Structure formats: structure tokens, C-alpha cells
Amino acid sequence: MKTKILILLSFMLSFFSAFAETIVLKSGKTIEATILERTNESIKIDVAGIPVTYYLEDIQSIGNEKIGLPADIPTDILTGIPAGISAELPGLAQNPPLIKDKKDFSYTKRGIPGPFHKTYNLHNEKGLKCLENNDYQCAISEFETAIKLIPTESVCYINLGLTYKKMGNHQEAIKFLEKAISCDPEDSEIYYNLGNVYFELLRDKEAAMRYYLKAIEKDQSNAKAYLHLGVVYLELGQYASGKENIEKAKKIFEQRGDTNGAYFAEQNLKTIPR
């Protein structure tokens, strides 16, 4: 039973991880993710180990390929929004968003007001590109440079933590993710990623559970936290609790229309002894 659960979770976390692309949605959201499948209407990508489908009509660009925009329209380096437009569109900040995502994250954060925000964003983006190329020292250098500019912002502490996690350095990963919490204690995803460090690198299930529970406390719609918490419960033989949390994850995925997330939740449910 434990072997089946571990194999399934490992598959979810690493499937096709070698071919990451930068995907910019028309909303301005930027995602670094692996493309699992592409059709004439949609793409399926790997987000934090869970396949998610986006329709092409909602996508602005995939890598260097522009979707729905003429090739000669210049775009902002970070947002993918046509240059000069962001200040004119209702609801869009003038500042480009901070990209908080590599693989473990799937959302962006608005730019920080002030004289250093553009430089901060640029170093963060460069760090993510280094990370995509597995150039960890380059990534560390870029994130540290950004932190020196704005030491009270959580974004690059998070990305430093995720870089060290990729390197297998749990001590540094934990240190920087905890610093991120001190900057932004309400961010559910930081706790979720700390849970992943304890679960994946240290195999400390009790600590992982605490952080997944904290992630859920901060955001009761964090389906990934419910799913991973459920998997930990299954490994501990607490099948009722495992089932309860995985079913919650499945329900949230279904409410979002995320059929792939719901599918993986269902596959985990099938491993539970009857």
C-alpha cells in the first residue's frame, strides 16, 4: 500500500519535469510549468505535480510563441502584456507582477511600489530563468541581489527556499521559507511548500502534516495542501483522515473545473483499503 502511494505521489510531483515553459495568461499571470499535452484548443500543464488544463483563448504566450497577439507587438518582459497598455487597462497595476512561481507555485504577486520594484522583479525573473536551466548558483545570486534591494518582501525568500529544495539542501530551504513566513505570515503556499520540504526531503510526516494543516488554516481552498495532507495520513495508516482530506481536495478541484486535479485525487482514493 505504501509503495503504491509513494509511486503515485512521485509521479504527480515529477512527471515530464525536464521541459518547462513560460506561459503567460491574458490576465497577466505568469506560470513556469511543464507542458504535458497540447491540442488546437488547449494545453495541459504540470502545476505543482498536478496537471491543469488551460484553453488557448485564455493564453497570451507560450515561451516565445505569441498566442492571439501579432508577433510585432512588443510585450513587457515580466507580464507578457503589450508594452504601454498596463497603465491604461482597468484593474491592472502599472508595475509588473512579481513572479512567485517556478514549479511549486502557480500564481503571481503585484509589483512592489517604490524605486526598487522593477529591479527587484528583474532579478527575480533572471533567477527563475537560471533555476529553469538548473544553474542553481546563478539563481541564488539573483534572488539574493533582489533581497538586498527589498529585504521585507517574501517573494525571493520563497524562491531561494525552493532553489535549495531542488538542490536537496533542506536546512537552507527551511531557513529561507521561514524567512518568507516572517515577511508574509498569511501566505498559505509558503506553509504548503515547507510541508513538502519536510515530507519529500526529510520524510518527517508529523512536521509535514503540521505545515499542510497550517496552509489549510490560512486558505481553506488550498486543494494541494488537502491532497498532500491526505497522502501523509494514508502513509501513517490513518485511512479515514486520509480519505476525508483527499475528498476535500477532489471537491475543490471539481468546483474549479480542474478535472485533472480531481482525477489524481480519485486515484489516491482508490489506494485506500475497503
PDB file of C-alpha atoms in Angstrom:
ATOM      1  CA  MET A   1       0.000   0.000   0.000  1.00  0.00           C
ATOM      2  CA  LYS A   2       2.736   2.476   0.996  1.00  0.00           C
ATOM      3  CA  THR A   3       4.619   1.706  -2.213  1.00  0.00           C
ATOM      4  CA  LYS A   4       1.573   2.458  -4.351  1.00  0.00           C
ATOM      5  CA  ILE A   5       1.019   5.800  -2.616  1.00  0.00           C
ATOM      6  CA  LEU A   6       4.669   6.803  -2.911  1.00  0.00           C
ATOM      7  CA  ILE A   7       4.802   5.907  -6.599  1.00  0.00           C
ATOM      8  CA  LEU A   8       1.648   7.892  -7.331  1.00  0.00           C
ATOM      9  CA  LEU A   9       2.830  10.963  -5.433  1.00  0.00           C
ATOM     10  CA  SER A  10       6.244  10.783  -7.071  1.00  0.00           C
ATOM     11  CA  PHE A  11       4.562  10.652 -10.462  1.00  0.00           C
ATOM     12  CA  MET A  12       2.473  13.701  -9.610  1.00  0.00           C
ATOM     13  CA  LEU A  13       5.500  15.709  -8.478  1.00  0.00           C
ATOM     14  CA  SER A  14       7.923  14.919 -11.290  1.00  0.00           C
ATOM     15  CA  PHE A  15       6.054  13.985 -14.465  1.00  0.00           C
ATOM     16  CA  PHE A  16       7.779  15.474 -17.529  1.00  0.00           C
ATOM     17  CA  SER A  17       9.737  17.912 -15.310  1.00  0.00           C
ATOM     18  CA  ALA A  18      12.558  18.332 -17.827  1.00  0.00           C
ATOM     19  CA  PHE A  19      10.636  20.506 -20.322  1.00  0.00           C
ATOM     20  CA  ALA A  20       9.427  23.643 -18.521  1.00  0.00           C
ATOM     21  CA  GLU A  21       7.902  26.521 -20.479  1.00  0.00           C
ATOM     22  CA  THR A  22       6.974  30.084 -19.539  1.00  0.00           C
ATOM     23  CA  ILE A  23       3.231  30.506 -20.056  1.00  0.00           C
ATOM     24  CA  VAL A  24       1.650  33.967 -19.856  1.00  0.00           C
ATOM     25  CA  LEU A  25      -2.126  34.174 -19.481  1.00  0.00           C
ATOM     26  CA  LYS A  26      -4.156  37.098 -20.822  1.00  0.00           C
ATOM     27  CA  SER A  27      -4.905  38.018 -17.207  1.00  0.00           C
ATOM     28  CA  GLY A  28      -1.196  38.825 -16.806  1.00  0.00           C
ATOM     29  CA  LYS A  29      -0.494  35.731 -14.709  1.00  0.00           C
ATOM     30  CA  THR A  30       2.818  34.021 -15.494  1.00  0.00           C
ATOM     31  CA  ILE A  31       3.386  30.301 -14.934  1.00  0.00           C
ATOM     32  CA  GLU A  32       6.578  28.281 -15.253  1.00  0.00           C
ATOM     33  CA  ALA A  33       5.366  24.758 -15.953  1.00  0.00           C
ATOM     34  CA  THR A  34       5.820  21.614 -17.991  1.00  0.00           C
ATOM     35  CA  ILE A  35       3.508  21.134 -20.966  1.00  0.00           C
ATOM     36  CA  LEU A  36       2.109  17.627 -20.798  1.00  0.00           C
ATOM     37  CA  GLU A  37      -0.214  17.804 -23.801  1.00  0.00           C
ATOM     38  CA  ARG A  38      -1.287  20.325 -26.426  1.00  0.00           C
ATOM     39  CA  THR A  39      -4.263  20.392 -28.795  1.00  0.00           C
ATOM     40  CA  ASN A  40      -5.685  23.011 -31.161  1.00  0.00           C
ATOM     41  CA  GLU A  41      -7.873  24.287 -28.316  1.00  0.00           C
ATOM     42  CA  SER A  42      -5.961  23.804 -25.068  1.00  0.00           C
ATOM     43  CA  ILE A  43      -2.783  22.804 -23.267  1.00  0.00           C
ATOM     44  CA  LYS A  44      -2.358  20.578 -20.246  1.00  0.00           C
ATOM     45  CA  ILE A  45       0.469  21.627 -17.899  1.00  0.00           C
ATOM     46  CA  ASP A  46       2.060  20.271 -14.730  1.00  0.00           C
ATOM     47  CA  VAL A  47       1.428  22.695 -11.827  1.00  0.00           C
ATOM     48  CA  ALA A  48       2.960  21.582  -8.522  1.00  0.00           C
ATOM     49  CA  GLY A  49       2.701  17.971  -9.607  1.00  0.00           C
ATOM     50  CA  ILE A  50      -0.935  18.246 -10.695  1.00  0.00           C
ATOM     51  CA  PRO A  51      -1.946  18.514 -14.388  1.00  0.00           C
ATOM     52  CA  VAL A  52      -4.055  21.610 -15.118  1.00  0.00           C
ATOM     53  CA  THR A  53      -5.740  22.466 -18.430  1.00  0.00           C
ATOM     54  CA  TYR A  54      -5.855  25.979 -19.940  1.00  0.00           C
ATOM     55  CA  TYR A  55      -7.702  26.951 -23.124  1.00  0.00           C
ATOM     56  CA  LEU A  56      -5.555  28.675 -25.754  1.00  0.00           C
ATOM     57  CA  GLU A  57      -8.065  31.530 -25.917  1.00  0.00           C
ATOM     58  CA  ASP A  58      -7.017  32.431 -22.356  1.00  0.00           C
ATOM     59  CA  ILE A  59      -3.278  32.317 -23.115  1.00  0.00           C
ATOM     60  CA  GLN A  60      -1.181  35.202 -24.388  1.00  0.00           C
ATOM     61  CA  SER A  61       2.119  33.414 -24.986  1.00  0.00           C
ATOM     62  CA  ILE A  62       3.898  30.091 -24.570  1.00  0.00           C
ATOM     63  CA  GLY A  63       7.639  30.598 -24.456  1.00  0.00           C
ATOM     64  CA  ASN A  64       8.484  32.809 -27.436  1.00  0.00           C
ATOM     65  CA  GLU A  65       5.255  31.932 -29.238  1.00  0.00           C
ATOM     66  CA  LYS A  66       2.568  34.608 -29.086  1.00  0.00           C
ATOM     67  CA  ILE A  67      -0.985  33.297 -28.833  1.00  0.00           C
ATOM     68  CA  GLY A  68      -3.608  35.741 -30.099  1.00  0.00           C
ATOM     69  CA  LEU A  69      -1.212  38.704 -30.461  1.00  0.00           C
ATOM     70  CA  PRO A  70       0.569  39.867 -33.613  1.00  0.00           C
ATOM     71  CA  ALA A  71       4.247  38.985 -33.466  1.00  0.00           C
ATOM     72  CA  ASP A  72       5.358  42.605 -33.888  1.00  0.00           C
ATOM     73  CA  ILE A  73       3.615  43.938 -30.763  1.00  0.00           C
ATOM     74  CA  PRO A  74       6.261  44.390 -28.025  1.00  0.00           C
ATOM     75  CA  THR A  75       5.390  42.889 -24.660  1.00  0.00           C
ATOM     76  CA  ASP A  76       6.507  43.623 -21.142  1.00  0.00           C
ATOM     77  CA  ILE A  77       9.375  41.321 -20.157  1.00  0.00           C
ATOM     78  CA  LEU A  78       7.657  40.131 -16.990  1.00  0.00           C
ATOM     79  CA  THR A  79       3.921  40.288 -17.610  1.00  0.00           C
ATOM     80  CA  GLY A  80       3.605  39.486 -21.298  1.00  0.00           C
ATOM     81  CA  ILE A  81       1.146  42.411 -21.541  1.00  0.00           C
ATOM     82  CA  PRO A  82       1.684  44.615 -24.620  1.00  0.00           C
ATOM     83  CA  ALA A  83       4.097  47.405 -23.741  1.00  0.00           C
ATOM     84  CA  GLY A  84       2.436  50.641 -22.634  1.00  0.00           C
ATOM     85  CA  ILE A  85      -1.002  49.110 -22.133  1.00  0.00           C
ATOM     86  CA  SER A  86      -0.936  48.054 -18.478  1.00  0.00           C
ATOM     87  CA  ALA A  87      -1.414  51.584 -17.113  1.00  0.00           C
ATOM     88  CA  GLU A  88      -4.487  52.100 -19.324  1.00  0.00           C
ATOM     89  CA  LEU A  89      -6.408  48.926 -18.582  1.00  0.00           C
ATOM     90  CA  PRO A  90      -8.771  48.973 -15.566  1.00  0.00           C
ATOM     91  CA  GLY A  91      -7.659  46.741 -12.736  1.00  0.00           C
ATOM     92  CA  LEU A  92      -4.063  46.354 -13.923  1.00  0.00           C
ATOM     93  CA  ALA A  93      -1.237  47.836 -11.891  1.00  0.00           C
ATOM     94  CA  GLN A  94       1.409  49.870 -13.685  1.00  0.00           C
ATOM     95  CA  ASN A  95       4.094  47.778 -12.044  1.00  0.00           C
ATOM     96  CA  PRO A  96       4.701  44.291 -13.475  1.00  0.00           C
ATOM     97  CA  PRO A  97       3.787  41.412 -11.151  1.00  0.00           C
ATOM     98  CA  LEU A  98       6.384  39.623  -9.103  1.00  0.00           C
ATOM     99  CA  ILE A  99       6.681  36.121 -10.439  1.00  0.00           C
ATOM    100  CA  LYS A 100       6.487  33.906  -7.401  1.00  0.00           C
ATOM    101  CA  ASP A 101       6.304  30.693  -9.306  1.00  0.00           C
ATOM    102  CA  LYS A 102       8.708  28.080 -10.617  1.00  0.00           C
ATOM    103  CA  LYS A 103       7.084  24.708 -10.171  1.00  0.00           C
ATOM    104  CA  ASP A 104       5.855  24.688  -6.616  1.00  0.00           C
ATOM    105  CA  PHE A 105       3.878  27.903  -7.141  1.00  0.00           C
ATOM    106  CA  SER A 106       1.270  28.771  -9.695  1.00  0.00           C
ATOM    107  CA  TYR A 107       0.415  32.407  -9.180  1.00  0.00           C
ATOM    108  CA  THR A 108       1.894  35.910  -9.360  1.00  0.00           C
ATOM    109  CA  LYS A 109       2.057  38.816  -6.956  1.00  0.00           C
ATOM    110  CA  ARG A 110       1.666  42.504  -7.802  1.00  0.00           C
ATOM    111  CA  GLY A 111       4.787  44.600  -8.086  1.00  0.00           C
ATOM    112  CA  ILE A 112       6.027  46.481  -5.044  1.00  0.00           C
ATOM    113  CA  PRO A 113       5.593  50.282  -5.123  1.00  0.00           C
ATOM    114  CA  GLY A 114       8.804  52.251  -4.816  1.00  0.00           C
ATOM    115  CA  PRO A 115      12.034  52.916  -6.691  1.00  0.00           C
ATOM    116  CA  PHE A 116      13.428  49.387  -6.489  1.00  0.00           C
ATOM    117  CA  HIS A 117      10.452  47.265  -7.548  1.00  0.00           C
ATOM    118  CA  LYS A 118      11.338  46.979 -11.251  1.00  0.00           C
ATOM    119  CA  THR A 119      14.910  45.970 -10.487  1.00  0.00           C
ATOM    120  CA  TYR A 120      13.675  43.531  -7.846  1.00  0.00           C
ATOM    121  CA  ASN A 121      11.301  41.952 -10.354  1.00  0.00           C
ATOM    122  CA  LEU A 122      14.009  41.714 -12.978  1.00  0.00           C
ATOM    123  CA  HIS A 123      16.446  39.920 -10.649  1.00  0.00           C
ATOM    124  CA  ASN A 124      13.633  37.582  -9.603  1.00  0.00           C
ATOM    125  CA  GLU A 125      12.871  36.774 -13.249  1.00  0.00           C
ATOM    126  CA  LYS A 126      16.551  36.214 -14.013  1.00  0.00           C
ATOM    127  CA  GLY A 127      16.787  33.913 -11.010  1.00  0.00           C
ATOM    128  CA  LEU A 128      13.849  31.867 -12.260  1.00  0.00           C
ATOM    129  CA  LYS A 129      15.468  31.532 -15.675  1.00  0.00           C
ATOM    130  CA  CYS A 130      18.676  30.322 -14.006  1.00  0.00           C
ATOM    131  CA  LEU A 131      16.623  27.869 -11.975  1.00  0.00           C
ATOM    132  CA  GLU A 132      14.915  26.616 -15.133  1.00  0.00           C
ATOM    133  CA  ASN A 133      18.371  25.851 -16.539  1.00  0.00           C
ATOM    134  CA  ASN A 134      19.424  24.138 -13.292  1.00  0.00           C
ATOM    135  CA  ASP A 135      22.052  26.844 -12.733  1.00  0.00           C
ATOM    136  CA  TYR A 136      21.498  26.980  -9.003  1.00  0.00           C
ATOM    137  CA  GLN A 137      24.367  29.314  -8.098  1.00  0.00           C
ATOM    138  CA  CYS A 138      23.171  31.833 -10.669  1.00  0.00           C
ATOM    139  CA  ALA A 139      19.625  31.607  -9.267  1.00  0.00           C
ATOM    140  CA  ILE A 140      20.861  32.059  -5.703  1.00  0.00           C
ATOM    141  CA  SER A 141      22.896  35.109  -6.705  1.00  0.00           C
ATOM    142  CA  GLU A 142      19.934  36.768  -8.451  1.00  0.00           C
ATOM    143  CA  PHE A 143      17.480  36.111  -5.620  1.00  0.00           C
ATOM    144  CA  GLU A 144      19.979  37.343  -3.016  1.00  0.00           C
ATOM    145  CA  THR A 145      20.544  40.521  -5.039  1.00  0.00           C
ATOM    146  CA  ALA A 146      16.795  41.162  -5.100  1.00  0.00           C
ATOM    147  CA  ILE A 147      16.529  40.556  -1.355  1.00  0.00           C
ATOM    148  CA  LYS A 148      19.194  43.196  -0.701  1.00  0.00           C
ATOM    149  CA  LEU A 149      17.009  45.687  -2.565  1.00  0.00           C
ATOM    150  CA  ILE A 150      13.785  44.876  -0.683  1.00  0.00           C
ATOM    151  CA  PRO A 151      14.523  42.643   2.338  1.00  0.00           C
ATOM    152  CA  THR A 152      10.946  42.825   3.635  1.00  0.00           C
ATOM    153  CA  GLU A 153       9.352  41.141   0.593  1.00  0.00           C
ATOM    154  CA  SER A 154       8.704  37.392   0.740  1.00  0.00           C
ATOM    155  CA  VAL A 155       8.945  36.507  -2.962  1.00  0.00           C
ATOM    156  CA  CYS A 156      12.679  35.902  -3.366  1.00  0.00           C
ATOM    157  CA  TYR A 157      12.989  34.292   0.059  1.00  0.00           C
ATOM    158  CA  ILE A 158      10.465  31.769  -1.243  1.00  0.00           C
ATOM    159  CA  ASN A 159      12.338  31.252  -4.483  1.00  0.00           C
ATOM    160  CA  LEU A 160      15.632  30.878  -2.593  1.00  0.00           C
ATOM    161  CA  GLY A 161      13.980  28.248  -0.423  1.00  0.00           C
ATOM    162  CA  LEU A 162      12.685  26.406  -3.475  1.00  0.00           C
ATOM    163  CA  THR A 163      16.124  26.579  -5.099  1.00  0.00           C
ATOM    164  CA  TYR A 164      17.738  24.965  -2.078  1.00  0.00           C
ATOM    165  CA  LYS A 165      14.934  22.399  -2.024  1.00  0.00           C
ATOM    166  CA  LYS A 166      15.791  21.463  -5.606  1.00  0.00           C
ATOM    167  CA  MET A 167      19.418  21.128  -4.509  1.00  0.00           C
ATOM    168  CA  GLY A 168      18.346  18.767  -1.717  1.00  0.00           C
ATOM    169  CA  ASN A 169      19.556  21.204   0.961  1.00  0.00           C
ATOM    170  CA  HIS A 170      16.732  21.001   3.472  1.00  0.00           C
ATOM    171  CA  GLN A 171      18.385  23.262   6.058  1.00  0.00           C
ATOM    172  CA  GLU A 172      18.689  26.247   3.728  1.00  0.00           C
ATOM    173  CA  ALA A 173      15.288  25.537   2.175  1.00  0.00           C
ATOM    174  CA  ILE A 174      13.639  25.643   5.590  1.00  0.00           C
ATOM    175  CA  LYS A 175      15.613  28.737   6.647  1.00  0.00           C
ATOM    176  CA  PHE A 176      14.524  30.840   3.685  1.00  0.00           C
ATOM    177  CA  LEU A 177      10.925  29.632   3.651  1.00  0.00           C
ATOM    178  CA  GLU A 178      10.693  30.536   7.337  1.00  0.00           C
ATOM    179  CA  LYS A 179      12.073  33.994   6.491  1.00  0.00           C
ATOM    180  CA  ALA A 180       9.342  34.254   3.865  1.00  0.00           C
ATOM    181  CA  ILE A 181       6.759  33.497   6.548  1.00  0.00           C
ATOM    182  CA  SER A 182       8.150  36.296   8.711  1.00  0.00           C
ATOM    183  CA  CYS A 183       7.505  38.659   5.767  1.00  0.00           C
ATOM    184  CA  ASP A 184       4.110  37.262   4.780  1.00  0.00           C
ATOM    185  CA  PRO A 185       2.638  35.063   7.538  1.00  0.00           C
ATOM    186  CA  GLU A 186      -0.746  34.794   5.802  1.00  0.00           C
ATOM    187  CA  ASP A 187       0.559  33.159   2.606  1.00  0.00           C
ATOM    188  CA  SER A 188      -0.818  29.618   2.528  1.00  0.00           C
ATOM    189  CA  GLU A 189       1.549  28.466  -0.209  1.00  0.00           C
ATOM    190  CA  ILE A 190       4.652  29.078   1.929  1.00  0.00           C
ATOM    191  CA  TYR A 191       3.395  26.660   4.577  1.00  0.00           C
ATOM    192  CA  TYR A 192       2.459  24.180   1.851  1.00  0.00           C
ATOM    193  CA  ASN A 193       5.987  24.298   0.453  1.00  0.00           C
ATOM    194  CA  LEU A 194       7.512  23.889   3.907  1.00  0.00           C
ATOM    195  CA  GLY A 195       5.347  20.807   4.280  1.00  0.00           C
ATOM    196  CA  ASN A 196       6.767  19.495   1.016  1.00  0.00           C
ATOM    197  CA  VAL A 197      10.343  20.036   2.245  1.00  0.00           C
ATOM    198  CA  TYR A 198       9.681  18.034   5.400  1.00  0.00           C
ATOM    199  CA  PHE A 199       7.791  15.326   3.526  1.00  0.00           C
ATOM    200  CA  GLU A 200       9.972  14.951   0.431  1.00  0.00           C
ATOM    201  CA  LEU A 201      13.460  15.667   1.780  1.00  0.00           C
ATOM    202  CA  LEU A 202      13.260  14.679   5.442  1.00  0.00           C
ATOM    203  CA  ARG A 203      10.417  12.140   5.385  1.00  0.00           C
ATOM    204  CA  ASP A 204       9.190  13.841   8.569  1.00  0.00           C
ATOM    205  CA  LYS A 205       5.496  13.138   8.239  1.00  0.00           C
ATOM    206  CA  GLU A 206       4.454  14.751  11.507  1.00  0.00           C
ATOM    207  CA  ALA A 207       6.147  18.059  10.622  1.00  0.00           C
ATOM    208  CA  ALA A 208       4.762  17.891   7.086  1.00  0.00           C
ATOM    209  CA  MET A 209       1.263  17.428   8.489  1.00  0.00           C
ATOM    210  CA  ARG A 210       1.632  20.478  10.725  1.00  0.00           C
ATOM    211  CA  TYR A 211       2.574  22.675   7.790  1.00  0.00           C
ATOM    212  CA  TYR A 212      -0.129  21.302   5.489  1.00  0.00           C
ATOM    213  CA  LEU A 213      -2.670  21.961   8.248  1.00  0.00           C
ATOM    214  CA  LYS A 214      -1.311  25.490   8.651  1.00  0.00           C
ATOM    215  CA  ALA A 215      -1.588  26.026   4.892  1.00  0.00           C
ATOM    216  CA  ILE A 216      -5.234  24.964   5.072  1.00  0.00           C
ATOM    217  CA  GLU A 217      -5.821  27.230   8.074  1.00  0.00           C
ATOM    218  CA  LYS A 218      -4.594  30.176   6.005  1.00  0.00           C
ATOM    219  CA  ASP A 219      -6.506  29.170   2.873  1.00  0.00           C
ATOM    220  CA  GLN A 220      -9.280  26.616   3.104  1.00  0.00           C
ATOM    221  CA  SER A 221      -9.373  26.360  -0.692  1.00  0.00           C
ATOM    222  CA  ASN A 222      -5.768  25.095  -0.965  1.00  0.00           C
ATOM    223  CA  ALA A 223      -6.571  21.819  -2.685  1.00  0.00           C
ATOM    224  CA  LYS A 224      -2.911  20.773  -2.968  1.00  0.00           C
ATOM    225  CA  ALA A 225      -2.489  21.029   0.803  1.00  0.00           C
ATOM    226  CA  TYR A 226      -5.570  18.859   1.394  1.00  0.00           C
ATOM    227  CA  LEU A 227      -4.322  16.326  -1.149  1.00  0.00           C
ATOM    228  CA  HIS A 228      -0.808  16.049   0.278  1.00  0.00           C
ATOM    229  CA  LEU A 229      -2.129  16.002   3.845  1.00  0.00           C
ATOM    230  CA  GLY A 230      -4.379  13.126   2.846  1.00  0.00           C
ATOM    231  CA  VAL A 231      -1.445  11.228   1.344  1.00  0.00           C
ATOM    232  CA  VAL A 232       0.529  11.646   4.586  1.00  0.00           C
ATOM    233  CA  TYR A 233      -2.418  10.296   6.562  1.00  0.00           C
ATOM    234  CA  LEU A 234      -2.585   7.291   4.243  1.00  0.00           C
ATOM    235  CA  GLU A 235       1.117   6.600   4.768  1.00  0.00           C
ATOM    236  CA  LEU A 236       0.520   6.703   8.522  1.00  0.00           C
ATOM    237  CA  GLY A 237      -2.300   4.194   8.147  1.00  0.00           C
ATOM    238  CA  GLN A 238      -4.930   6.762   9.175  1.00  0.00           C
ATOM    239  CA  TYR A 239      -7.205   5.916   6.290  1.00  0.00           C
ATOM    240  CA  ALA A 240     -10.336   7.728   7.485  1.00  0.00           C
ATOM    241  CA  SER A 241      -8.469  11.030   7.841  1.00  0.00           C
ATOM    242  CA  GLY A 242      -6.677  10.426   4.559  1.00  0.00           C
ATOM    243  CA  LYS A 243      -9.942   9.808   2.755  1.00  0.00           C
ATOM    244  CA  GLU A 244     -11.579  12.873   4.308  1.00  0.00           C
ATOM    245  CA  ASN A 245      -8.819  15.240   3.188  1.00  0.00           C
ATOM    246  CA  ILE A 246      -8.404  13.787  -0.288  1.00  0.00           C
ATOM    247  CA  GLU A 247     -12.164  14.016  -0.809  1.00  0.00           C
ATOM    248  CA  LYS A 248     -11.993  17.690   0.194  1.00  0.00           C
ATOM    249  CA  ALA A 249      -9.212  18.212  -2.336  1.00  0.00           C
ATOM    250  CA  LYS A 250     -11.241  16.470  -5.021  1.00  0.00           C
ATOM    251  CA  LYS A 251     -14.289  18.619  -4.283  1.00  0.00           C
ATOM    252  CA  ILE A 252     -12.270  21.840  -4.569  1.00  0.00           C
ATOM    253  CA  PHE A 253     -10.683  20.684  -7.827  1.00  0.00           C
ATOM    254  CA  GLU A 254     -14.128  19.850  -9.205  1.00  0.00           C
ATOM    255  CA  GLN A 255     -15.535  23.232  -8.128  1.00  0.00           C
ATOM    256  CA  ARG A 256     -12.716  24.912 -10.050  1.00  0.00           C
ATOM    257  CA  GLY A 257     -13.354  22.770 -13.091  1.00  0.00           C
ATOM    258  CA  ASP A 258      -9.930  21.178 -12.663  1.00  0.00           C
ATOM    259  CA  THR A 259     -10.694  17.686 -13.925  1.00  0.00           C
ATOM    260  CA  ASN A 260      -7.051  16.641 -13.804  1.00  0.00           C
ATOM    261  CA  GLY A 261      -6.616  17.548 -10.144  1.00  0.00           C
ATOM    262  CA  ALA A 262      -9.850  15.731  -9.362  1.00  0.00           C
ATOM    263  CA  TYR A 263      -8.572  12.705 -11.283  1.00  0.00           C
ATOM    264  CA  PHE A 264      -5.389  12.469  -9.216  1.00  0.00           C
ATOM    265  CA  ALA A 265      -7.384  12.843  -6.010  1.00  0.00           C
ATOM    266  CA  GLU A 266      -9.614   9.997  -7.182  1.00  0.00           C
ATOM    267  CA  GLN A 267      -6.586   7.827  -7.946  1.00  0.00           C
ATOM    268  CA  ASN A 268      -5.326   8.321  -4.396  1.00  0.00           C
ATOM    269  CA  LEU A 269      -8.757   7.458  -3.028  1.00  0.00           C
ATOM    270  CA  LYS A 270      -8.594   4.162  -4.915  1.00  0.00           C
ATOM    271  CA  THR A 271      -5.488   3.159  -2.929  1.00  0.00           C
ATOM    272  CA  ILE A 272      -7.434   3.184   0.350  1.00  0.00           C
ATOM    273  CA  PRO A 273      -8.307  -0.314   1.646  1.00  0.00           C
ATOM    274  CA  ARG A 274     -12.019  -1.011   1.755  1.00  0.00           C
TER     275      ARG A 274
END
